C-alpha atoms as a printed R data frame, in Angstrom:
    type eleno elety resid chain resno       x       y       z
1   ATOM     1    CA   UNK     A     1 274.498 265.557 -27.858
2   ATOM     2    CA   UNK     A     2 271.523 267.786 -27.325
3   ATOM     3    CA   UNK     A     3 268.239 266.537 -28.674
4   ATOM     4    CA   UNK     A     4 269.116 262.848 -28.493
5   ATOM     5    CA   UNK     A     5 266.977 260.930 -26.071
6   ATOM     6    CA   UNK     A     6 268.718 258.155 -24.144
7   ATOM     7    CA   UNK     A     7 266.666 255.094 -23.305
8   ATOM     8    CA   UNK     A     8 267.860 252.394 -20.936
9   ATOM     9    CA   UNK     A     9 266.847 249.010 -22.271
10  ATOM    10    CA   UNK     A    10 265.062 246.843 -19.712
11  ATOM    11    CA   UNK     A    11 263.128 243.601 -19.723
12  ATOM    12    CA   UNK     A    12 259.416 244.286 -19.867
13  ATOM    13    CA   UNK     A    13 256.276 242.226 -20.381
14  ATOM    14    CA   UNK     A    14 256.233 243.041 -24.116
15  ATOM    15    CA   UNK     A    15 258.914 244.529 -26.353
16  ATOM    16    CA   UNK     A    16 259.454 244.480 -30.107
17  ATOM    17    CA   UNK     A    17 256.686 241.913 -30.557
18  ATOM    18    CA   UNK     A    18 258.172 239.510 -27.987
19  ATOM    19    CA   UNK     A    19 256.046 238.600 -24.961
20  ATOM    20    CA   UNK     A    20 258.143 237.949 -21.888
21  ATOM    21    CA   UNK     A    21 257.018 234.678 -20.315
22  ATOM    22    CA   UNK     A    22 259.233 235.055 -17.241
23  ATOM    23    CA   UNK     A    23 257.276 234.730 -13.984
24  ATOM    24    CA   UNK     A    24 258.448 238.266 -13.110
25  ATOM    25    CA   UNK     A    25 259.261 239.876 -16.486
26  ATOM    26    CA   UNK     A    26 261.460 242.598 -14.995
27  ATOM    27    CA   UNK     A    27 263.727 239.967 -13.414
28  ATOM    28    CA   UNK     A    28 264.826 238.534 -16.763
29  ATOM    29    CA   UNK     A    29 268.324 239.751 -17.554
30  ATOM    30    CA   UNK     A    30 268.091 242.495 -20.146
31  ATOM    31    CA   UNK     A    31 270.918 240.874 -22.133
32  ATOM    32    CA   UNK     A    32 268.906 237.653 -22.416
33  ATOM    33    CA   UNK     A    33 265.762 239.557 -23.419
34  ATOM    34    CA   UNK     A    34 267.682 241.537 -26.042
35  ATOM    35    CA   UNK     A    35 269.281 238.325 -27.369
36  ATOM    36    CA   UNK     A    36 265.827 236.731 -27.686
37  ATOM    37    CA   UNK     A    37 264.511 239.774 -29.555
38  ATOM    38    CA   UNK     A    38 267.521 239.605 -31.878
39  ATOM    39    CA   UNK     A    39 267.103 235.888 -32.460
40  ATOM    40    CA   UNK     A    40 263.420 236.339 -33.241
41  ATOM    41    CA   UNK     A    41 264.252 239.139 -35.680
42  ATOM    42    CA   UNK     A    42 266.628 236.773 -37.500
43  ATOM    43    CA   UNK     A    43 264.301 233.743 -37.372
44  ATOM    44    CA   UNK     A    44 260.740 235.092 -37.200
45  ATOM    45    CA   UNK     A    45 257.857 232.681 -36.831
46  ATOM    46    CA   UNK     A    46 260.042 229.786 -35.672
47  ATOM    47    CA   UNK     A    47 260.424 227.914 -32.428
48  ATOM    48    CA   UNK     A    48 263.984 228.785 -31.625
49  ATOM    49    CA   UNK     A    49 266.760 228.455 -29.088
50  ATOM    50    CA   UNK     A    50 269.309 231.203 -28.556
51  ATOM    51    CA   UNK     A    51 272.526 230.338 -26.744
52  ATOM    52    CA   UNK     A    52 274.800 233.127 -25.587
53  ATOM    53    CA   UNK     A    53 278.166 231.713 -24.581
54  ATOM    54    CA   UNK     A    54 280.248 233.967 -22.362
55  ATOM    55    CA   UNK     A    55 281.260 233.947 -18.693
56  ATOM    56    CA   UNK     A    56 277.955 232.205 -18.205
57  ATOM    57    CA   UNK     A    57 276.139 230.336 -20.934
58  ATOM    58    CA   UNK     A    58 272.463 231.127 -21.295
59  ATOM    59    CA   UNK     A    59 270.217 228.917 -23.389
60  ATOM    60    CA   UNK     A    60 266.763 230.385 -23.949
61  ATOM    61    CA   UNK     A    61 263.652 229.308 -25.830
62  ATOM    62    CA   UNK     A    62 261.379 231.523 -27.920
63  ATOM    63    CA   UNK     A    63 258.114 230.223 -29.352
64  ATOM    64    CA   UNK     A    64 257.052 230.653 -32.958
65  ATOM    65    CA   UNK     A    65 254.213 232.925 -31.853
66  ATOM    66    CA   UNK     A    66 256.630 235.319 -30.142
67  ATOM    67    CA   UNK     A    67 256.862 234.330 -26.488
68  ATOM    68    CA   UNK     A    68 260.047 234.158 -24.459
69  ATOM    69    CA   UNK     A    69 259.430 230.770 -22.831
70  ATOM    70    CA   UNK     A    70 262.359 230.697 -20.387
71  ATOM    71    CA   UNK     A    71 265.774 229.185 -20.293
72  ATOM    72    CA   UNK     A    72 268.815 227.818 -18.555
73  ATOM    73    CA   UNK     A    73 271.909 229.422 -17.105
74  ATOM    74    CA   UNK     A    74 275.071 227.395 -16.671
75  ATOM    75    CA   UNK     A    75 278.714 228.178 -16.042
76  ATOM    76    CA   UNK     A    76 280.441 229.266 -19.216
77  ATOM    77    CA   UNK     A    77 283.186 227.313 -20.904
78  ATOM    78    CA   UNK     A    78 286.118 229.028 -19.162
79  ATOM    79    CA   UNK     A    79 284.336 229.022 -15.809
80  ATOM    80    CA   UNK     A    80 283.759 225.265 -16.052
81  ATOM    81    CA   UNK     A    81 287.420 224.677 -16.863
82  ATOM    82    CA   UNK     A    82 288.668 226.957 -14.089
83  ATOM    83    CA   UNK     A    83 286.322 225.294 -11.596
84  ATOM    84    CA   UNK     A    84 287.983 221.967 -12.317
85  ATOM    85    CA   UNK     A    85 291.455 223.469 -11.939
86  ATOM    86    CA   UNK     A    86 290.558 225.276  -8.705
87  ATOM    87    CA   UNK     A    87 288.545 222.589  -6.990
88  ATOM    88    CA   UNK     A    88 290.157 219.282  -7.886
89  ATOM    89    CA   UNK     A    89 293.567 217.932  -7.095
90  ATOM    90    CA   UNK     A    90 296.162 217.944  -9.838
91  ATOM    91    CA   UNK     A    91 293.971 219.074 -12.740
92  ATOM    92    CA   UNK     A    92 295.482 221.885 -14.804
93  ATOM    93    CA   UNK     A    93 293.853 225.076 -16.000
94  ATOM    94    CA   UNK     A    94 292.876 224.497 -19.626
95  ATOM    95    CA   UNK     A    95 292.229 227.314 -22.057
96  ATOM    96    CA   UNK     A    96 289.474 226.975 -24.646
97  ATOM    97    CA   UNK     A    97 290.779 225.665 -27.917
98  ATOM    98    CA   UNK     A    98 289.999 223.591 -30.957
99  ATOM    99    CA   UNK     A    99 287.613 220.694 -30.472
100 ATOM   100    CA   UNK     A   100 289.665 217.658 -29.418
101 ATOM   101    CA   UNK     A   101 288.695 214.023 -29.914
102 ATOM   102    CA   UNK     A   102 285.581 213.064 -27.974
103 ATOM   103    CA   UNK     A   103 287.681 210.892 -25.672
104 ATOM   104    CA   UNK     A   104 290.876 212.794 -24.921
105 ATOM   105    CA   UNK     A   105 294.055 210.751 -24.677
106 ATOM   106    CA   UNK     A   106 295.619 213.305 -22.322
107 ATOM   107    CA   UNK     A   107 294.310 215.317 -19.374
108 ATOM   108    CA   UNK     A   108 294.079 218.667 -21.170
109 ATOM   109    CA   UNK     A   109 292.114 217.202 -24.086
110 ATOM   110    CA   UNK     A   110 289.896 215.200 -21.703
111 ATOM   111    CA   UNK     A   111 289.002 218.364 -19.768
112 ATOM   112    CA   UNK     A   112 288.405 220.372 -22.926
113 ATOM   113    CA   UNK     A   113 286.275 217.607 -24.413
114 ATOM   114    CA   UNK     A   114 284.276 217.396 -21.193
115 ATOM   115    CA   UNK     A   115 283.501 221.099 -20.857
116 ATOM   116    CA   UNK     A   116 282.719 221.477 -24.568
117 ATOM   117    CA   UNK     A   117 280.451 218.417 -24.441
118 ATOM   118    CA   UNK     A   118 278.626 219.835 -21.408
119 ATOM   119    CA   UNK     A   119 278.008 223.143 -23.187
120 ATOM   120    CA   UNK     A   120 276.939 221.497 -26.445
121 ATOM   121    CA   UNK     A   121 274.801 218.969 -24.583
122 ATOM   122    CA   UNK     A   122 272.825 221.704 -22.812
123 ATOM   123    CA   UNK     A   123 272.165 223.480 -26.108
124 ATOM   124    CA   UNK     A   124 271.205 220.251 -27.904
125 ATOM   125    CA   UNK     A   125 268.896 219.271 -25.024
126 ATOM   126    CA   UNK     A   126 267.171 222.664 -25.251
127 ATOM   127    CA   UNK     A   127 266.732 222.351 -29.029
128 ATOM   128    CA   UNK     A   128 265.227 218.858 -28.642
129 ATOM   129    CA   UNK     A   129 263.035 219.768 -25.672
130 ATOM   130    CA   UNK     A   130 261.663 222.900 -27.334
131 ATOM   131    CA   UNK     A   131 261.447 221.181 -30.735
132 ATOM   132    CA   UNK     A   132 263.235 224.210 -32.101
133 ATOM   133    CA   UNK     A   133 263.537 224.701 -35.839
134 ATOM   134    CA   UNK     A   134 266.281 227.312 -35.389
135 ATOM   135    CA   UNK     A   135 269.250 227.570 -33.049
136 ATOM   136    CA   UNK     A   136 271.345 230.710 -32.792
137 ATOM   137    CA   UNK     A   137 274.691 230.656 -30.994
138 ATOM   138    CA   UNK     A   138 276.557 233.811 -29.985
139 ATOM   139    CA   UNK     A   139 279.121 235.102 -27.520
140 ATOM   140    CA   UNK     A   140 282.853 234.967 -27.007
141 ATOM   141    CA   UNK     A   141 282.989 231.193 -26.464
142 ATOM   142    CA   UNK     A   142 280.651 230.402 -29.380
143 ATOM   143    CA   UNK     A   143 283.527 229.727 -31.835
144 ATOM   144    CA   UNK     A   144 284.710 226.921 -29.522
145 ATOM   145    CA   UNK     A   145 281.276 225.489 -28.682
146 ATOM   146    CA   UNK     A   146 279.639 225.661 -32.119
147 ATOM   147    CA   UNK     A   147 281.897 222.973 -33.680
148 ATOM   148    CA   UNK     A   148 280.834 220.571 -30.905
149 ATOM   149    CA   UNK     A   149 277.112 220.983 -31.702
150 ATOM   150    CA   UNK     A   150 275.308 218.131 -33.444
151 ATOM   151    CA   UNK     A   151 272.295 220.326 -34.286
152 ATOM   152    CA   UNK     A   152 271.948 222.823 -37.105
153 ATOM   153    CA   UNK     A   153 272.755 226.299 -35.873
154 ATOM   154    CA   UNK     A   154 273.574 229.798 -36.992
155 ATOM   155    CA   UNK     A   155 276.542 231.553 -35.396
156 ATOM   156    CA   UNK     A   156 275.803 235.262 -34.937
157 ATOM   157    CA   UNK     A   157 278.249 237.801 -33.591
158 ATOM   158    CA   UNK     A   158 276.750 240.098 -30.963
159 ATOM   159    CA   UNK     A   159 273.166 238.789 -30.856
160 ATOM   160    CA   UNK     A   160 272.461 241.186 -27.980
161 ATOM   161    CA   UNK     A   161 273.316 244.149 -30.206
162 ATOM   162    CA   UNK     A   162 271.170 242.681 -32.986
163 ATOM   163    CA   UNK     A   163 268.312 242.595 -30.463
164 ATOM   164    CA   UNK     A   164 268.872 246.147 -29.265
165 ATOM   165    CA   UNK     A   165 268.827 247.320 -32.876
166 ATOM   166    CA   UNK     A   166 265.641 245.352 -33.584
167 ATOM   167    CA   UNK     A   167 263.974 246.789 -30.465
168 ATOM   168    CA   UNK     A   168 264.954 250.334 -31.418
169 ATOM   169    CA   UNK     A   169 263.773 249.865 -35.000
170 ATOM   170    CA   UNK     A   170 260.479 248.381 -33.769
171 ATOM   171    CA   UNK     A   171 259.929 251.392 -31.512
172 ATOM   172    CA   UNK     A   172 260.445 253.712 -34.473
173 ATOM   173    CA   UNK     A   173 258.109 251.638 -36.654
174 ATOM   174    CA   UNK     A   174 260.864 250.416 -38.960
175 ATOM   175    CA   UNK     A   175 261.572 246.855 -40.044
176 ATOM   176    CA   UNK     A   176 263.403 244.810 -37.420
177 ATOM   177    CA   UNK     A   177 266.583 244.141 -39.428
């Protein structure tokens, strides 16, 4: 519509009160930057970890004073499972599902336990290493991964959209959420 200005969101050195600590701020994926802004809007003034669990899983740290510290990128839950099926002999393709026993008593449960444990372990390691007081988990695979976590966390649908809203509100001088 006429009169509506379109802005393309991009990672910058500073946005919505969040300082981008990436070596080259413009190289940080804009989805990760938006997720960090959203997480900070939901947990201001806290050292936090935000995990976005999709095709890839990203696990990023934000400091209490508002700096995007950096993060990790690992294959997502389905990608891990399909990698096993594609690259090993006789292992089946396993779809994400309910959290099985830690030690599966069949191949499907053993694979699912392994990929869920890898995802949860990366998030838990980030929380411990950053000494985070808040952990936010989002993304399509979050409902499968969250039950495997042994750290307190908040599941948030669409953290990237929460961040885009917070960034837009900040630009207009409104409250973040």
